[in-house]
XYZ file of C-alpha atoms in Angstrom:
662
model
C 32.643 -5.742 -23.733
C 29.472 -4.934 -22.694
C 27.814 -7.064 -25.417
C 29.741 -9.697 -24.782
C 29.225 -9.397 -21.317
C 25.931 -9.525 -21.779
C 25.776 -12.544 -24.534
C 28.483 -14.943 -22.533
C 25.878 -16.220 -19.711
C 28.967 -17.832 -17.754
C 30.554 -14.443 -17.262
C 27.657 -12.796 -16.541
C 26.806 -15.400 -13.573
C 30.167 -14.653 -11.438
C 31.221 -11.602 -12.382
C 29.466 -8.394 -11.762
C 29.289 -5.825 -14.634
C 30.558 -3.098 -12.918
C 33.570 -4.906 -12.289
C 34.412 -5.906 -15.821
C 34.303 -1.778 -16.734
C 36.920 -1.336 -13.916
C 39.146 -4.162 -15.426
C 38.749 -2.589 -18.593
C 39.515 0.916 -17.243
C 42.791 -0.623 -15.662
C 44.017 -2.072 -19.640
C 42.974 1.103 -21.096
C 44.916 3.020 -18.342
C 48.087 0.282 -18.693
C 48.013 1.392 -22.440
C 47.906 4.395 -22.500
C 50.969 4.435 -19.456
C 52.510 1.932 -21.645
C 52.796 4.777 -24.154
C 53.938 7.347 -22.189
C 50.310 8.901 -22.197
C 49.262 11.232 -19.169
C 45.948 9.047 -18.743
C 42.684 11.419 -17.780
C 41.949 11.196 -14.457
C 37.912 11.210 -13.181
C 37.514 14.747 -12.564
C 35.541 16.305 -9.556
C 33.908 18.372 -11.162
C 33.023 16.660 -14.224
C 31.864 13.888 -12.221
C 29.418 15.816 -9.886
C 28.316 17.341 -12.543
C 27.823 15.400 -15.764
C 28.173 11.965 -15.073
C 26.057 11.900 -11.491
C 22.948 13.135 -12.366
C 21.487 10.691 -14.848
C 22.386 7.940 -12.749
C 20.398 9.840 -9.771
C 17.813 10.949 -12.193
C 16.766 7.869 -13.599
C 16.531 6.247 -9.862
C 14.423 9.095 -8.624
C 12.350 9.022 -11.521
C 11.459 5.204 -11.290
C 11.668 4.711 -7.999
C 9.001 2.320 -5.844
C 7.007 4.697 -4.125
C 4.921 2.277 -2.018
C 7.911 0.212 -0.664
C 10.095 3.672 -0.279
C 7.314 5.404 2.285
C 6.690 1.894 4.083
C 10.020 1.667 5.091
C 10.883 5.078 4.954
C 11.810 5.537 8.404
C 14.312 2.349 8.573
C 16.130 3.644 5.457
C 16.422 7.503 7.093
C 17.546 5.498 10.259
C 20.242 3.937 8.313
C 21.238 6.511 6.091
C 21.429 9.291 8.538
C 22.551 7.567 12.344
C 24.541 4.640 10.452
C 26.541 7.068 7.937
C 27.334 9.031 11.282
C 28.149 6.060 13.001
C 30.543 5.197 10.393
C 32.119 7.796 10.460
C 33.108 8.458 13.393
C 33.697 5.021 14.126
C 36.000 4.893 11.002
C 37.545 8.635 11.803
C 37.989 7.469 15.322
C 40.077 4.568 14.948
C 41.849 5.618 12.111
C 43.755 8.709 14.597
C 44.124 5.766 17.150
C 45.487 3.472 14.621
C 48.144 6.883 13.704
C 49.142 7.773 16.853
C 50.798 4.104 16.565
C 54.737 5.099 15.792
C 55.627 2.256 13.708
C 53.014 2.952 11.427
C 55.129 6.068 9.956
C 51.434 8.316 9.864
C 51.997 10.484 13.159
C 51.417 13.657 10.789
C 47.797 12.882 10.193
C 45.867 15.110 12.718
C 42.159 13.993 14.372
C 40.673 16.389 12.356
C 42.217 15.050 8.835
C 40.936 11.291 10.079
C 37.481 12.244 10.520
C 37.622 13.960 7.264
C 38.089 10.369 5.818
C 35.924 9.325 7.680
C 32.974 10.624 6.255
C 34.135 9.981 2.924
C 34.631 6.197 3.084
C 31.356 5.941 5.162
C 28.862 6.508 2.601
C 27.088 3.470 0.463
C 27.502 4.787 -3.225
C 24.028 4.700 -5.525
C 26.185 3.905 -8.617
C 27.535 0.428 -7.292
C 24.686 -0.803 -5.174
C 22.332 -0.279 -7.875
C 25.485 -1.751 -11.050
C 25.343 -4.980 -8.628
C 22.181 -5.601 -6.699
C 19.980 -5.402 -10.494
C 21.660 -7.885 -11.543
C 21.069 -10.720 -8.745
C 17.273 -10.283 -8.272
C 17.509 -9.620 -4.545
C 14.252 -9.364 -3.046
C 12.254 -5.662 -3.223
C 12.262 -5.473 0.853
C 16.587 -5.353 0.758
C 17.069 -3.935 -2.464
C 15.306 0.205 -1.281
C 16.889 -0.634 2.111
C 20.406 -0.333 0.752
C 19.555 1.416 -2.726
C 17.778 4.473 -0.587
C 20.318 4.643 2.302
C 22.702 5.094 -0.637
C 20.547 8.247 -2.010
C 19.683 9.756 1.212
C 22.863 9.708 2.907
C 24.328 12.545 1.000
C 22.778 14.907 2.974
C 24.959 13.602 5.390
C 27.741 12.914 3.488
C 27.911 16.604 2.368
C 27.787 18.453 5.183
C 30.288 16.107 7.152
C 32.352 16.878 4.368
C 32.235 20.544 3.970
C 32.365 20.586 7.860
C 35.384 18.696 8.760
C 37.544 20.139 5.494
C 36.882 22.964 7.054
C 37.508 22.597 10.602
C 40.802 20.986 9.309
C 41.579 24.354 7.484
C 40.566 26.480 11.154
C 41.869 23.449 13.608
C 39.612 24.719 16.156
C 36.532 23.495 17.095
C 33.655 25.472 19.494
C 30.349 23.996 20.561
C 29.101 26.925 18.361
C 30.089 25.328 15.449
C 29.035 21.940 16.491
C 25.957 23.559 17.009
C 25.644 25.325 13.516
C 26.863 21.513 11.822
C 23.545 20.319 13.100
C 21.238 22.867 11.909
C 23.212 22.680 8.859
C 22.789 19.670 8.267
C 18.698 20.131 8.211
C 19.060 22.914 5.771
C 21.404 20.908 3.520
C 18.380 17.616 3.637
C 15.471 20.364 3.697
C 16.996 22.465 1.363
C 17.259 20.516 -1.557
C 14.023 18.501 -1.324
C 12.280 21.479 -1.399
C 14.436 22.679 -4.251
C 13.712 19.209 -6.241
C 9.732 20.063 -5.216
C 9.285 23.502 -6.656
C 11.054 22.517 -9.606
C 8.707 19.322 -9.762
C 5.172 21.585 -9.868
C 7.280 23.546 -12.655
C 8.116 20.672 -14.786
C 4.218 19.035 -14.293
C 3.012 22.882 -14.947
C 4.592 23.233 -17.855
C 3.676 19.884 -19.053
C -0.266 20.715 -18.973
C 0.643 23.129 -22.237
C 2.414 20.810 -24.503
C -0.336 18.961 -26.126
C 0.345 21.008 -29.054
C 4.249 20.484 -29.244
C 4.727 16.907 -28.211
C 8.557 17.202 -30.069
C 9.957 19.315 -27.098
C 7.883 17.095 -24.117
C 10.836 14.838 -22.798
C 13.257 18.248 -22.684
C 10.865 19.680 -20.008
C 12.225 16.394 -17.972
C 15.356 17.065 -18.351
C 15.223 20.634 -18.310
C 13.696 21.445 -14.568
C 16.053 17.565 -13.225
C 18.763 19.384 -14.010
C 17.944 22.637 -13.302
C 17.163 21.006 -9.570
C 20.288 19.691 -9.293
C 22.267 22.750 -10.106
C 20.620 24.831 -8.335
C 20.881 23.226 -4.605
C 24.606 22.297 -5.709
C 25.232 26.354 -6.009
C 24.273 26.684 -2.796
C 25.854 23.659 -1.190
C 22.383 21.817 -0.285
C 22.377 18.476 -1.688
C 21.901 17.790 -5.438
C 21.022 14.201 -5.515
C 18.380 14.754 -2.599
C 16.976 17.140 -5.024
C 17.062 15.540 -7.746
C 15.046 12.731 -6.580
C 12.122 14.802 -4.677
C 12.248 16.843 -8.551
C 12.196 13.078 -10.547
C 9.666 11.334 -7.610
C 6.969 14.642 -7.951
C 7.042 14.892 -11.591
C 6.277 12.044 -12.729
C 2.758 10.842 -11.637
C 1.204 14.748 -13.315
C 4.039 14.697 -16.267
C 3.217 10.565 -17.165
C -0.729 12.015 -16.697
C -0.055 15.085 -19.415
C 2.815 14.076 -22.410
C 1.899 11.849 -25.181
C 2.621 8.087 -25.027
C 5.548 7.847 -27.614
C 7.408 10.883 -25.225
C 6.461 8.658 -22.026
C 9.060 5.874 -24.063
C 11.171 8.741 -25.357
C 12.377 9.631 -21.559
C 12.337 6.503 -19.990
C 14.667 4.844 -22.715
C 16.716 7.721 -23.049
C 17.447 7.742 -19.058
C 17.809 4.195 -19.051
C 20.945 5.331 -22.223
C 21.891 8.247 -20.449
C 22.458 6.072 -17.107
C 23.846 3.627 -18.092
C 26.668 5.542 -20.494
C 27.021 7.218 -17.384
C 28.077 4.340 -15.101
C 30.373 2.919 -17.862
C 32.295 6.124 -18.135
C 32.618 6.707 -14.384
C 34.055 2.981 -13.359
C 36.391 3.161 -16.463
C 37.780 6.320 -15.016
C 38.338 5.284 -12.041
C 39.933 2.355 -13.502
C 41.860 4.732 -15.632
C 42.891 7.284 -12.179
C 43.742 3.628 -10.434
C 47.073 3.034 -13.080
C 47.810 7.175 -13.395
C 47.987 7.711 -9.932
C 49.651 9.448 -7.938
C 49.775 6.592 -4.920
C 51.195 6.588 -1.441
C 51.218 3.392 -0.371
C 50.987 2.199 3.570
C 50.391 -1.067 4.442
C 49.227 -0.294 8.098
C 46.643 2.594 6.943
C 45.169 0.989 4.266
C 44.949 -2.874 5.987
C 43.206 -0.920 8.841
C 40.972 1.788 6.501
C 39.478 -2.034 5.481
C 39.002 -3.251 8.784
C 37.609 -0.308 10.374
C 34.814 -0.387 7.172
C 33.717 -3.972 7.835
C 33.663 -4.003 10.524
C 32.296 -0.304 11.304
C 29.226 -1.870 8.772
C 28.290 -4.678 10.622
C 28.761 -3.456 13.673
C 26.178 -0.389 12.964
C 23.341 -2.881 11.321
C 23.473 -5.035 14.085
C 23.031 -2.741 16.569
C 20.304 -0.497 14.429
C 18.318 -3.169 13.442
C 17.982 -4.749 17.030
C 16.294 -0.765 17.800
C 14.632 -0.799 14.814
C 12.534 -4.402 15.029
C 11.018 -2.892 18.115
C 9.095 -0.585 15.968
C 8.604 -2.911 12.594
C 5.625 -5.142 11.919
C 7.915 -6.396 9.674
C 11.038 -7.868 11.285
C 14.456 -7.658 9.582
C 16.155 -11.796 10.282
C 19.729 -12.369 10.532
C 19.504 -13.000 6.764
C 18.344 -9.649 5.572
C 20.682 -7.856 7.985
C 23.713 -9.750 6.810
C 23.153 -8.634 3.399
C 22.813 -5.244 4.117
C 26.096 -5.250 5.742
C 27.060 -7.368 2.817
C 25.593 -4.661 0.486
C 27.475 -1.684 1.506
C 29.342 -0.896 -1.771
C 31.860 2.042 -2.035
C 32.214 4.011 -5.488
C 33.101 6.434 -7.180
C 31.835 9.319 -5.289
C 34.019 8.537 -2.465
C 36.813 8.644 -4.928
C 35.937 11.989 -6.087
C 35.244 13.407 -2.981
C 39.294 12.330 -1.905
C 40.313 13.863 -5.189
C 39.039 17.493 -4.553
C 40.980 17.821 -0.800
C 44.328 19.541 -1.194
C 47.451 18.247 -2.603
C 49.291 17.098 -0.382
C 51.073 13.128 0.867
C 48.273 13.161 3.007
C 45.853 13.071 0.353
C 47.738 10.562 -1.712
C 47.806 8.356 0.806
C 43.967 8.804 1.431
C 43.503 8.282 -2.552
C 45.134 4.948 -2.204
C 42.838 3.864 0.647
C 40.010 4.870 -1.414
C 40.869 2.773 -3.777
C 41.640 -0.525 -1.875
C 38.514 -0.272 -0.576
C 36.324 0.826 -3.308
C 38.455 -2.671 -5.621
C 37.986 -4.274 -2.258
C 34.103 -3.812 -2.019
C 32.891 -3.754 -5.991
C 35.350 -6.972 -6.371
C 35.210 -8.877 -3.926
C 31.692 -8.657 -2.618
C 30.200 -7.581 -5.520
C 31.926 -11.298 -6.679
C 30.580 -13.063 -4.067
C 27.060 -11.898 -2.938
C 25.207 -13.855 -5.821
C 26.437 -17.056 -4.456
C 25.321 -15.822 -0.463
C 21.953 -14.962 -1.676
C 21.879 -18.739 -3.553
C 23.686 -20.088 -0.476
C 21.378 -18.565 2.379
C 18.320 -19.117 0.464
C 17.572 -15.386 0.460
C 14.477 -14.202 -0.794
C 14.651 -13.178 -4.543
C 12.503 -10.034 -6.483
C 9.186 -12.035 -8.000
C 7.997 -10.290 -11.212
C 4.486 -10.160 -11.143
C 2.322 -8.304 -12.930
C -0.490 -6.040 -11.958
C -3.917 -6.694 -12.497
C -7.387 -4.572 -11.608
C -8.088 -7.329 -8.948
C -4.830 -6.781 -7.089
C -5.397 -3.083 -7.084
C -8.743 -2.930 -5.836
C -7.688 -4.530 -2.876
C -4.559 -2.807 -1.957
C -6.593 0.280 -2.122
C -9.484 -1.918 0.269
C -6.538 -2.655 2.358
C -5.363 0.695 2.296
C -8.772 2.017 2.995
C -9.476 -0.502 6.182
C -6.054 0.482 7.686
C -6.976 4.217 7.564
C -10.452 4.036 8.648
C -8.414 1.324 11.940
C -5.911 3.574 12.744
C -8.552 6.410 12.703
C -10.538 4.672 15.072
C -7.878 3.636 17.057
C -6.680 7.568 17.590
C -3.416 6.481 16.101
C -2.618 8.795 13.998
C 0.269 7.305 10.865
C 1.487 6.095 8.271
C -1.346 5.267 6.548
C -3.445 8.595 8.276
C -1.261 11.092 6.834
C -1.117 9.351 3.569
C -4.665 9.491 3.037
C -4.527 12.838 3.733
C -2.282 13.554 1.654
C -4.252 11.807 -1.418
C -7.262 13.669 -0.042
C -5.602 16.770 -0.651
C -3.649 15.924 -4.081
C -7.062 14.617 -5.395
C -9.332 17.542 -4.461
C -6.582 20.724 -5.107
C -3.027 19.227 -6.869
C -4.714 17.620 -9.638
C -6.462 20.291 -11.348
C -3.825 22.871 -11.614
C -0.712 20.214 -12.763
C -3.550 17.588 -14.817
C -5.171 18.809 -17.873
C -8.555 17.786 -19.418
C -10.947 15.222 -17.830
C -7.802 13.088 -16.495
C -7.550 15.304 -13.178
C -11.097 13.916 -12.415
C -10.230 10.484 -13.368
C -10.565 8.107 -10.561
C -7.817 5.723 -9.849
C -8.755 2.599 -11.066
C -9.231 4.270 -14.203
C -6.269 5.386 -14.191
C -4.417 2.248 -12.939
C -6.030 0.291 -15.669
C -5.198 2.584 -19.169
C -1.708 2.144 -17.697
C -2.565 -1.685 -17.725
C -3.775 -2.134 -20.618
C -1.047 0.161 -22.775
C 1.157 -2.146 -21.032
C -0.243 -5.064 -22.234
C -0.618 -3.691 -26.519
C 3.151 -2.677 -26.005
C 3.586 -6.454 -25.143
C 1.614 -7.700 -27.878
C 3.120 -5.517 -30.364
C 6.497 -5.963 -29.253
C 6.042 -10.343 -29.847
C 4.384 -9.306 -32.443
C 1.218 -10.576 -31.699
C -0.762 -7.525 -32.711
C -3.353 -9.175 -34.606
C -4.647 -10.283 -30.827
C -5.383 -7.055 -30.098
C -8.739 -6.194 -29.044
C -11.099 -4.850 -31.211
C -12.257 -1.901 -28.661
C -10.811 1.402 -28.703
C -8.946 1.755 -25.764
C -9.752 4.930 -23.550
C -5.293 4.835 -23.112
C -4.999 5.469 -27.021
C -7.155 8.704 -26.919
C -5.563 9.966 -23.872
C -3.854 12.786 -25.320
C -7.086 14.065 -27.117
C -8.546 17.130 -25.987
C -12.349 16.980 -25.953
C -13.650 20.074 -27.708
C -17.225 19.661 -26.148
C -17.411 19.620 -22.475
C -19.456 17.187 -21.711
C -22.635 17.452 -19.866
C -22.144 16.154 -15.629
C -24.369 14.937 -13.389
C -24.395 16.133 -9.676
C -24.806 12.569 -8.748
C -22.288 10.717 -9.031
C -19.622 13.284 -10.780
C -18.427 11.318 -13.302
C -19.916 11.009 -16.554
C -21.750 7.983 -18.007
C -19.272 6.871 -20.473
C -16.575 6.963 -17.483
C -19.974 4.482 -15.915
C -20.079 2.256 -18.612
C -16.585 2.247 -18.600
C -16.034 0.660 -15.089
C -18.560 -1.276 -16.041
C -17.068 -2.515 -18.895
C -13.074 -2.884 -16.883
C -15.230 -4.601 -14.556
C -16.739 -6.892 -16.413
C -13.542 -8.463 -18.242
C -11.112 -8.220 -15.290
C -13.475 -9.866 -12.352
C -14.953 -12.949 -12.069
C -18.078 -13.116 -12.286
C -20.139 -14.759 -9.074
C -23.237 -14.934 -8.286
C -25.448 -12.665 -5.891
C -26.884 -13.505 -2.424
C -28.601 -10.721 -0.652
C -29.726 -12.207 2.586
C -32.137 -10.164 4.519
C -31.819 -11.036 8.123
C -34.504 -9.832 11.324
C -34.079 -10.958 15.468
C -36.988 -13.402 15.293
C -37.021 -14.812 11.884
C -34.211 -16.304 9.873
C -35.034 -16.891 6.430
C -33.242 -19.706 4.680
C -31.300 -19.086 1.644
C -32.650 -20.906 -1.588
C -28.828 -21.339 -2.653
C -28.695 -23.270 0.328
C -31.335 -24.969 -0.171
C -30.543 -25.943 -3.899
C -27.405 -27.393 -2.848
C -28.311 -28.902 0.379
C -30.829 -30.323 -2.408
C -28.505 -31.774 -4.410
C -26.409 -33.162 -1.486
C -29.069 -35.107 -0.351
C -30.067 -36.713 -3.786
C -26.871 -37.775 -3.726
C -26.460 -39.069 -0.597
C -30.098 -41.208 -1.799
C -28.812 -42.190 -4.726
C -25.567 -43.660 -3.224
C -27.499 -45.874 -0.414
C -29.634 -47.562 -2.628
C -27.431 -48.079 -4.840
C -25.406 -50.026 -1.942
C -28.666 -51.362 -1.088
C -28.985 -53.434 -4.476
C -25.387 -54.738 -4.234
C -26.063 -55.823 -1.035
C -29.103 -57.837 -2.070
C -27.685 -59.542 -4.187
C -23.861 -60.491 -2.163
C -25.476 -61.222 0.866
C -28.838 -62.487 2.517
C -30.833 -59.544 3.553
C -31.453 -59.568 7.041
C -35.204 -58.120 8.954
C -35.728 -54.151 8.500
C -36.701 -52.575 11.876
C -38.755 -50.293 11.414
C -37.849 -46.945 12.510
C -39.437 -45.572 15.671
C -41.467 -42.774 15.066
C -40.639 -39.258 16.395
C -42.506 -37.176 18.939
C -42.693 -33.667 18.223
C -43.416 -30.244 20.007
C -45.167 -27.155 18.812
C -45.545 -24.640 21.008
C -48.317 -21.893 20.984
C -48.708 -18.422 22.632
C -49.198 -18.350 25.725
C -46.883 -20.895 26.733
C -49.303 -23.764 25.337
C -46.957 -26.948 24.372
C -48.486 -29.854 22.472
C -47.240 -32.981 21.132
C -48.266 -33.914 17.540
C -46.484 -37.785 15.604
C -43.909 -37.162 12.668
C -47.175 -38.047 10.691
C -49.378 -35.234 11.057
C -48.818 -31.411 10.973
C -49.028 -28.358 13.886
C -51.931 -26.558 11.959
C -53.860 -29.840 10.445
C -54.606 -31.496 14.555
C -57.442 -30.751 16.421
C -58.384 -27.836 18.407
C -56.072 -27.991 22.465
C -57.656 -28.867 25.020
C -58.029 -26.478 28.093
C -54.408 -26.650 29.256
C -55.392 -25.682 33.572
C -54.497 -24.009 36.045
C -51.186 -21.755 35.503
C -49.054 -22.926 37.904
C -48.552 -26.317 35.212
C -47.348 -23.649 32.750
C -44.525 -25.874 29.783
C -46.044 -28.535 31.304
C -48.499 -32.030 30.002
C -50.967 -33.029 32.599
C -51.476 -36.629 33.950
C -54.429 -37.078 31.092
C -53.145 -36.078 27.849
C -49.835 -37.578 28.571
C -52.328 -41.182 28.986
C -54.073 -39.839 25.731
C -50.509 -39.489 23.480
C -49.214 -42.297 24.951
C -51.793 -45.044 24.895
C -51.316 -47.707 22.298
C -52.892 -51.317 22.638
C -49.687 -53.179 21.712
C -46.583 -53.307 23.323
C -43.744 -52.486 20.934
C -45.769 -49.366 20.171
C -44.736 -48.565 23.937
C -41.279 -49.647 23.568
C -41.227 -47.622 20.041
C -42.549 -44.323 22.555
C -39.908 -44.685 25.378
C -37.382 -44.903 22.223
C -38.657 -42.487 20.749
C -38.479 -40.222 24.505
C -35.140 -41.052 24.430
C -33.857 -39.813 21.265
C -36.058 -36.335 21.347
C -36.122 -35.708 24.796
C -32.934 -34.848 26.642
C -35.242 -34.049 30.242
C -36.419 -36.879 32.667
C -38.373 -40.421 31.650
C -42.420 -40.567 33.414
C -41.679 -41.794 36.635
C -43.175 -44.645 37.806
C -45.762 -42.934 39.522
C -47.807 -41.599 37.121
C -45.858 -37.996 37.215
C -45.656 -35.036 34.504
C -42.392 -35.197 32.366
C -40.640 -32.190 30.577
C -41.508 -31.962 26.728
C -38.524 -30.135 25.201
């Protein structure tokens, strides 16, 4: 069925894969029911210990760190405050519905309704992954909804255990409410700490696996699963522990293990998570057929209505607050997709299955299955047409480049410097502190060999080069591979003889040559233009002079061509001589002299005595007469024209006074 689903494009464009798998489960459950056999039900222990961890590990290990950290505040608001709002809103409204005598559910108390609200309120990561990866939504919306589904596990675990204990005890005190708030921080932060510890252990172990490459993937799966089990033993958040372990472990493990081990980890995780996702949705369909069910129209209908209403109100209200602090605001379309993408899945069903057997449990399970089917089938099938109808931005597949990486690092450093100058310790400031601590201390202990001191640009280039080589080999174009031996292919060979290191710079000559080679091959060669600057003189750029000379020559050619064409086509008019322009030359001690355009400032006669100091910056009457004297009347007229052109000051007065020469 899966092969046929992906082969036939008409089916895959309309129906999500999760809907198809649930349909297969319904079909299998119906066949087993027709044979009078007992169908296997999705057991909670089997689900939480074996089916859920591969999906969460795959999502956490390959989590896009940069968009996740940049939107972490928004994700936490949706995951914590949004889940609390959904739980209490749905629980409170359902308790009000249960007070209606005609509903026939008056036996359900407030704590049971709040327990039901905590189960049904959380967004399911399995359902979100199954739907959002098929519609290729843009990275911002995907990380918001998916990050919320991952991080709301702590809230769900705390509320579930809290209301379950309260429902058995029957009373709630102020101290219980205070301890519930404390337990939330213990569950979330404790799960993260467990994941970080196992992630560091896994990275440290990978330092010593250079001689036994076969077992390298095993350590990744082993430490990740141990992190999940250790968190579940102490009732901490296993999902957050698994995510933290994968995020911490990945950069150091990939620097130590071989490329074959990396490929094994990648494809085994993808296959394992795909199999778990398939089994979860099939078991969900089989369990729906098997039952038992307690159908109550009023309870089921109002549950579905309040789930949709609480999601919409929560997203709108929280986005109104979040947009006051975000630089990139969430638009109305983004809010709609976030609200519409709040899918429920097998986690809610498994939590409901853990309840004590009773008629109330069967009624809760029936309502939970109805909400899951509505969100997966109706919302999952209509979200793709709505995305296209609203023209929501899709995900753009961009190939990484050295140029992009350099500019990204440059902008990070620039924004960090701006925050330091402003005195604002923001996101970029703390990110820079963590990166410096990581380079100075953590990498030396967790990464083996010279790769611990490798610059970030070289590391990125190694990954990029290996990725391009793999694409060429898989496409059958191995002949196009460059003949230069890549450093990425030699990353697992330890150098027996330590290379000499210079004091300044700290990298070796081979690394320097490698950096030069990378920059020559990936960056555009541009003309080097170095300008010298002085407060008193501005030297002209020879490159700009060359460009101006070329432009001037082109203009002269065009003018000559036009003149020749006009000569052949029309009768040429009498050419007017261009008036000579008077120029001014300034001497030290405020002496000013004029000379014609044909003369040079240095090739003229010695200047006369400027006279008394009260005539500074002025020309006396005799010098004016000598410079302006001409036997012809037209010469005097040309001089007046030239003064009007070059001298914005007042003209010579009629009484023979002096005039400003600028």
